[in-house]
Short mmCIF file of C-alpha atoms in Angstrom, two decimals:
data_model
loop_
_atom_site.label_atom_id
_atom_site.label_comp_id
_atom_site.label_asym_id
_atom_site.label_seq_id
_atom_site.Cartn_x
_atom_site.Cartn_y
_atom_site.Cartn_z
CA MET A 215 -9.62 -22.79 14.39
CA SER A 216 -7.84 -19.53 13.01
CA SER A 217 -8.54 -16.34 14.67
CA PHE A 218 -11.15 -14.00 13.64
CA ILE A 219 -11.13 -10.23 14.51
CA ILE A 220 -14.30 -7.68 14.92
CA TYR A 221 -13.04 -4.44 13.74
CA PRO A 222 -15.59 -1.70 15.21
CA ALA A 223 -15.15 1.00 12.40
CA ILE A 224 -15.21 5.04 12.98
CA ASP A 225 -15.56 6.81 9.88
CA ILE A 226 -14.78 10.42 10.63
CA ARG A 227 -15.64 13.45 8.41
CA ASP A 228 -15.38 16.92 9.51
CA GLY A 229 -14.06 15.91 13.04
CA LYS A 230 -17.37 13.55 13.58
CA CYS A 231 -18.25 9.89 13.89
CA VAL A 232 -20.31 9.35 10.55
CA ARG A 233 -21.68 6.40 8.02
CA LEU A 234 -22.00 6.92 4.41
CA VAL A 235 -24.45 4.73 2.03
CA GLN A 236 -22.39 3.16 -0.50
CA GLY A 237 -19.48 5.69 -0.13
CA ASP A 238 -22.00 8.50 -1.29
CA TYR A 239 -20.84 11.59 0.80
CA ASN A 240 -24.31 12.95 0.19
CA GLN A 241 -25.81 10.02 2.00
CA GLU A 242 -24.41 10.71 5.50
CA THR A 243 -25.63 9.92 9.16
CA VAL A 244 -23.84 11.68 12.01
CA TYR A 245 -23.68 9.18 14.81
CA ASN A 246 -21.52 10.79 17.20
CA ASP A 247 -19.64 14.30 17.47
CA ASP A 248 -16.56 12.65 19.31
CA PRO A 249 -14.69 9.91 17.81
CA VAL A 250 -12.56 9.22 20.58
CA GLN A 251 -15.07 8.62 23.21
CA VAL A 252 -16.53 5.97 20.26
CA ALA A 253 -13.09 4.39 20.13
CA LEU A 254 -13.17 3.96 23.80
CA SER A 255 -16.41 2.90 24.21
CA TRP A 256 -15.63 0.04 21.64
CA GLU A 257 -12.56 -1.10 23.39
CA LYS A 258 -14.89 -1.17 26.78
CA GLN A 259 -17.45 -3.38 25.16
CA GLY A 260 -14.20 -6.10 24.02
CA GLY A 261 -13.26 -4.88 20.85
CA THR A 262 -9.40 -5.82 20.41
CA TYR A 263 -8.95 -3.51 17.28
CA VAL A 264 -10.30 -0.30 16.04
CA HIS A 265 -10.87 0.61 12.30
CA LEU A 266 -10.61 4.32 11.28
CA VAL A 267 -11.23 5.90 7.98
CA ASP A 268 -10.44 9.37 7.17
CA LEU A 269 -13.08 10.07 4.99
CA ASP A 270 -12.22 13.88 4.29
CA GLY A 271 -8.49 12.06 3.43
CA ALA A 272 -10.06 9.75 1.10
CA LYS A 273 -11.87 12.77 -0.84
CA ALA A 274 -8.59 14.87 -0.59
CA GLY A 275 -6.37 12.56 -1.72
CA HIS A 276 -4.26 13.11 1.49
CA PRO A 277 -4.65 12.73 5.28
CA VAL A 278 -6.53 15.41 6.93
CA ASN A 279 -7.75 14.35 10.32
CA ASP A 280 -4.09 13.33 11.80
CA GLU A 281 -4.50 15.06 14.98
CA LEU A 282 -7.71 13.43 16.14
CA ILE A 283 -6.37 9.93 14.45
CA GLY A 284 -3.45 10.67 16.87
CA ARG A 285 -5.58 11.13 19.95
CA ILE A 286 -7.47 7.86 19.00
CA ALA A 287 -4.49 5.97 18.78
CA SER A 288 -3.11 7.41 22.14
CA ALA A 289 -6.58 7.30 23.85
CA VAL A 290 -7.17 3.39 23.49
CA ASN A 291 -4.94 0.40 24.48
CA VAL A 292 -5.88 -1.82 21.59
CA PRO A 293 -4.33 -1.41 18.01
CA VAL A 294 -5.81 0.96 15.46
CA GLN A 295 -5.67 0.87 11.64
CA VAL A 296 -6.34 3.62 9.24
CA GLY A 297 -7.31 4.59 5.79
CA GLY A 298 -8.25 7.35 3.61
CA GLY A 299 -5.94 9.44 1.23
CA LEU A 300 -2.66 7.78 2.11
CA ARG A 301 -0.39 8.29 -1.07
CA THR A 302 3.13 9.22 -0.29
CA VAL A 303 5.65 7.64 2.17
CA ALA A 304 5.79 10.66 4.37
CA ASP A 305 2.13 10.38 5.03
CA VAL A 306 2.79 6.56 6.27
CA GLU A 307 5.67 7.51 8.41
CA ARG A 308 3.88 10.44 9.83
CA LEU A 309 0.90 8.20 10.74
CA LEU A 310 2.87 5.47 12.27
CA GLY A 311 4.29 8.01 14.49
CA LEU A 312 1.16 8.75 15.75
CA GLY A 313 0.81 5.46 17.12
CA VAL A 314 -1.24 3.83 14.14
CA SER A 315 -0.30 0.28 13.78
CA ARG A 316 -1.69 -0.60 10.59
CA LEU A 317 -2.40 1.51 7.39
CA ILE A 318 -4.46 1.00 4.66
CA ILE A 319 -3.54 1.55 1.20
CA GLY A 320 -6.46 1.90 -1.20
CA THR A 321 -6.32 4.07 -4.28
CA ALA A 322 -2.71 4.26 -4.58
CA ALA A 323 -2.53 0.56 -4.88
CA ILE A 324 -3.96 1.07 -8.56
CA GLU A 325 -2.49 4.66 -9.36
CA ASP A 326 1.08 4.39 -7.83
CA ARG A 327 2.45 1.00 -7.65
CA ALA A 328 6.01 2.14 -7.22
CA PHE A 329 4.64 3.80 -4.00
CA THR A 330 2.72 0.88 -2.73
CA GLU A 331 5.51 -1.85 -3.30
CA GLU A 332 8.00 0.33 -1.38
CA VAL A 333 5.75 0.78 1.55
CA LEU A 334 5.13 -3.22 1.38
CA GLY A 335 8.61 -3.59 1.24
CA ARG A 336 9.46 -1.42 4.02
CA TYR A 337 6.85 -2.00 6.50
CA GLY A 338 5.35 -5.48 5.61
CA ASP A 339 2.73 -6.31 8.04
CA LYS A 340 1.90 -2.80 8.87
CA VAL A 341 0.35 -2.15 5.76
CA ALA A 342 -2.95 -3.37 4.33
CA ILE A 343 -4.30 -3.04 1.13
CA GLY A 344 -7.68 -2.12 0.74
CA ILE A 345 -9.59 -3.49 -2.21
CA ASP A 346 -12.99 -1.98 -2.67
CA ALA A 347 -14.98 -3.33 -5.78
CA ARG A 348 -17.88 -2.34 -7.61
CA ASN A 349 -18.97 -5.40 -9.92
CA GLY A 350 -15.53 -6.93 -9.47
CA TYR A 351 -13.32 -3.99 -10.36
CA VAL A 352 -11.65 -1.95 -8.01
CA ALA A 353 -13.02 1.55 -7.10
CA THR A 354 -10.50 4.25 -6.05
CA ARG A 355 -10.63 8.03 -4.81
CA GLY A 356 -13.28 7.50 -2.03
CA TRP A 357 -15.37 5.18 -4.59
CA LEU A 358 -15.82 8.08 -6.86
CA GLU A 359 -14.23 6.23 -9.68
CA THR A 360 -13.95 2.76 -11.00
CA SER A 361 -10.95 1.13 -12.39
CA GLU A 362 -10.51 -1.27 -15.11
CA VAL A 363 -8.53 -3.55 -12.91
CA GLN A 364 -10.17 -6.67 -11.70
CA ALA A 365 -10.38 -7.07 -7.41
CA GLU A 366 -8.54 -10.76 -7.50
CA VAL A 367 -5.92 -9.91 -10.31
CA LEU A 368 -4.67 -7.02 -7.93
CA ALA A 369 -4.85 -9.01 -4.90
CA LYS A 370 -2.85 -11.70 -6.40
CA GLU A 371 -0.07 -9.08 -7.85
CA LEU A 372 0.26 -7.20 -4.69
CA ALA A 373 0.65 -10.55 -2.55
CA ALA A 374 3.90 -11.16 -4.71
CA PHE A 375 5.36 -8.08 -3.47
CA GLY A 376 4.70 -8.74 0.11
CA ALA A 377 1.09 -7.94 1.11
CA GLU A 378 -0.15 -10.36 3.89
CA THR A 379 -3.29 -8.48 4.26
CA PHE A 380 -6.43 -7.14 2.43
CA ILE A 381 -9.41 -5.43 3.19
CA PHE A 382 -12.32 -6.33 0.78
CA THR A 383 -15.29 -4.12 0.54
CA ASP A 384 -18.36 -5.06 -2.12
CA ILE A 385 -19.56 -1.71 -2.18
CA SER A 386 -23.11 -2.52 -3.28
CA ARG A 387 -23.25 -3.87 0.04
CA ASP A 388 -21.96 -0.96 2.30
CA GLY A 389 -24.29 0.60 4.39
CA MET A 390 -26.94 -1.57 3.08
CA MET A 391 -27.42 -3.79 5.99
CA GLN A 392 -28.04 -6.76 3.46
CA GLY A 393 -25.18 -8.91 4.71
CA PRO A 394 -21.64 -9.37 3.11
CA ASN A 395 -20.88 -10.88 -0.02
CA VAL A 396 -19.29 -14.03 1.49
CA GLU A 397 -18.60 -15.76 -1.82
CA ALA A 398 -16.50 -13.00 -3.50
CA ILE A 399 -14.63 -12.41 0.34
CA VAL A 400 -13.69 -16.39 0.33
CA SER A 401 -13.08 -15.80 -3.53
CA LEU A 402 -10.40 -13.20 -3.03
CA ALA A 403 -8.67 -14.84 -0.02
CA LYS A 404 -8.29 -18.32 -1.99
CA ALA A 405 -6.97 -16.63 -4.91
CA SER A 406 -4.48 -14.24 -2.99
CA GLY A 407 -3.41 -16.52 -0.56
CA ARG A 408 -3.44 -14.01 2.05
CA THR A 409 -5.83 -12.92 4.71
CA VAL A 410 -8.82 -11.11 4.19
CA ILE A 411 -10.77 -8.89 6.36
CA ALA A 412 -14.34 -8.61 5.24
CA SER A 413 -15.96 -5.05 5.18
CA GLY A 414 -19.38 -3.82 4.13
CA GLY A 415 -22.86 -4.98 4.70
CA VAL A 416 -22.43 -6.94 8.02
CA SER A 417 -25.94 -6.36 9.67
CA VAL A 418 -26.69 -9.11 12.05
CA MET A 419 -25.09 -11.44 14.58
CA ASP A 420 -25.15 -14.23 11.70
CA ASP A 421 -23.28 -12.35 8.90
CA LEU A 422 -20.54 -12.63 11.28
CA LEU A 423 -20.90 -16.22 12.07
CA ARG A 424 -20.97 -17.01 8.44
CA LEU A 425 -17.70 -15.18 7.76
CA SER A 426 -16.01 -16.53 10.87
CA ARG A 427 -16.70 -20.28 9.57
CA HIS A 428 -14.54 -19.38 6.62
CA ALA A 429 -11.50 -18.44 9.05
CA GLU A 430 -9.23 -21.50 7.77
CA ASP A 431 -10.02 -20.18 4.29
CA GLY A 432 -8.27 -17.02 5.26
CA VAL A 433 -11.20 -14.61 6.13
CA GLY A 434 -9.53 -13.06 9.01
CA GLY A 435 -12.11 -10.88 10.46
CA ALA A 436 -14.94 -8.41 9.64
CA ILE A 437 -15.04 -4.41 9.88
CA VAL A 438 -18.62 -3.70 11.54
CA GLY A 439 -20.25 0.09 11.42
CA LYS A 440 -23.61 0.68 10.86
CA ALA A 441 -24.69 -2.29 12.66
CA LEU A 442 -22.99 -1.33 16.03
CA TYR A 443 -24.40 2.19 16.01
CA THR A 444 -28.05 1.36 15.26
CA GLY A 445 -27.61 -1.44 17.87
CA SER A 446 -28.75 -4.65 15.45
CA ILE A 447 -25.19 -6.02 16.78
CA ASP A 448 -23.77 -5.79 20.38
CA LEU A 449 -20.00 -5.88 20.14
CA THR A 450 -19.55 -7.48 23.32
CA GLU A 451 -21.90 -10.62 22.34
CA ALA A 452 -20.13 -10.45 18.69
CA VAL A 453 -16.51 -11.12 20.10
CA ARG A 454 -17.82 -13.63 22.42
CA SER A 455 -19.70 -15.65 19.83
CA VAL A 456 -16.86 -15.68 16.87
CA ASN A 457 -14.35 -16.83 19.54
CA LYS A 458 -15.88 -19.67 20.70
#
């Protein structure tokens, strides 16, 4: 069976670990004041990767929490992937220099194709493409805007330019604890022929098991946020269960 990775999420805003509902900055819950300690906790519980989102950066259009991200990457012994506001090659190089293993390009994949193709060509598997969809269309700028580009069309185009990993979020499911849109996730993986990491909606263990059954279809993992913070999913148990 193909490997399936659980990515515990840390969303950073104003230096704190928070969660938003459907990307709404006005619907924020602060879960911890120390994201470094949260990352160390995820690693201790068996996490093999940490997913970071610079929410301030996503809104500002450029990375904001570099210093904190660097401290997290240095503190843990597992790989760290980061998204939020990456728009320039300098941004990419700076964050990779801080010890980040993989960077997530989101808005720029729609708005700056030349930049996206350049970083894919230069950094390959160190770059993932974040596709956040609202009703099948790609949302940008921290989900504040919706484009006219269909998610599957974008994935096919960028796969042709070297994208190996996509992170797919169905915004309608994010933070709602209603389960992931498995059908859309599998469809994107099959359409692109690449690995897709599911994001948004994972609320109980069964969600992870349902997704992991599609590992052979290209579903390579799932990002889990709110369910870990509320205790509805235990990370240690989840890692063990999907790797049986």
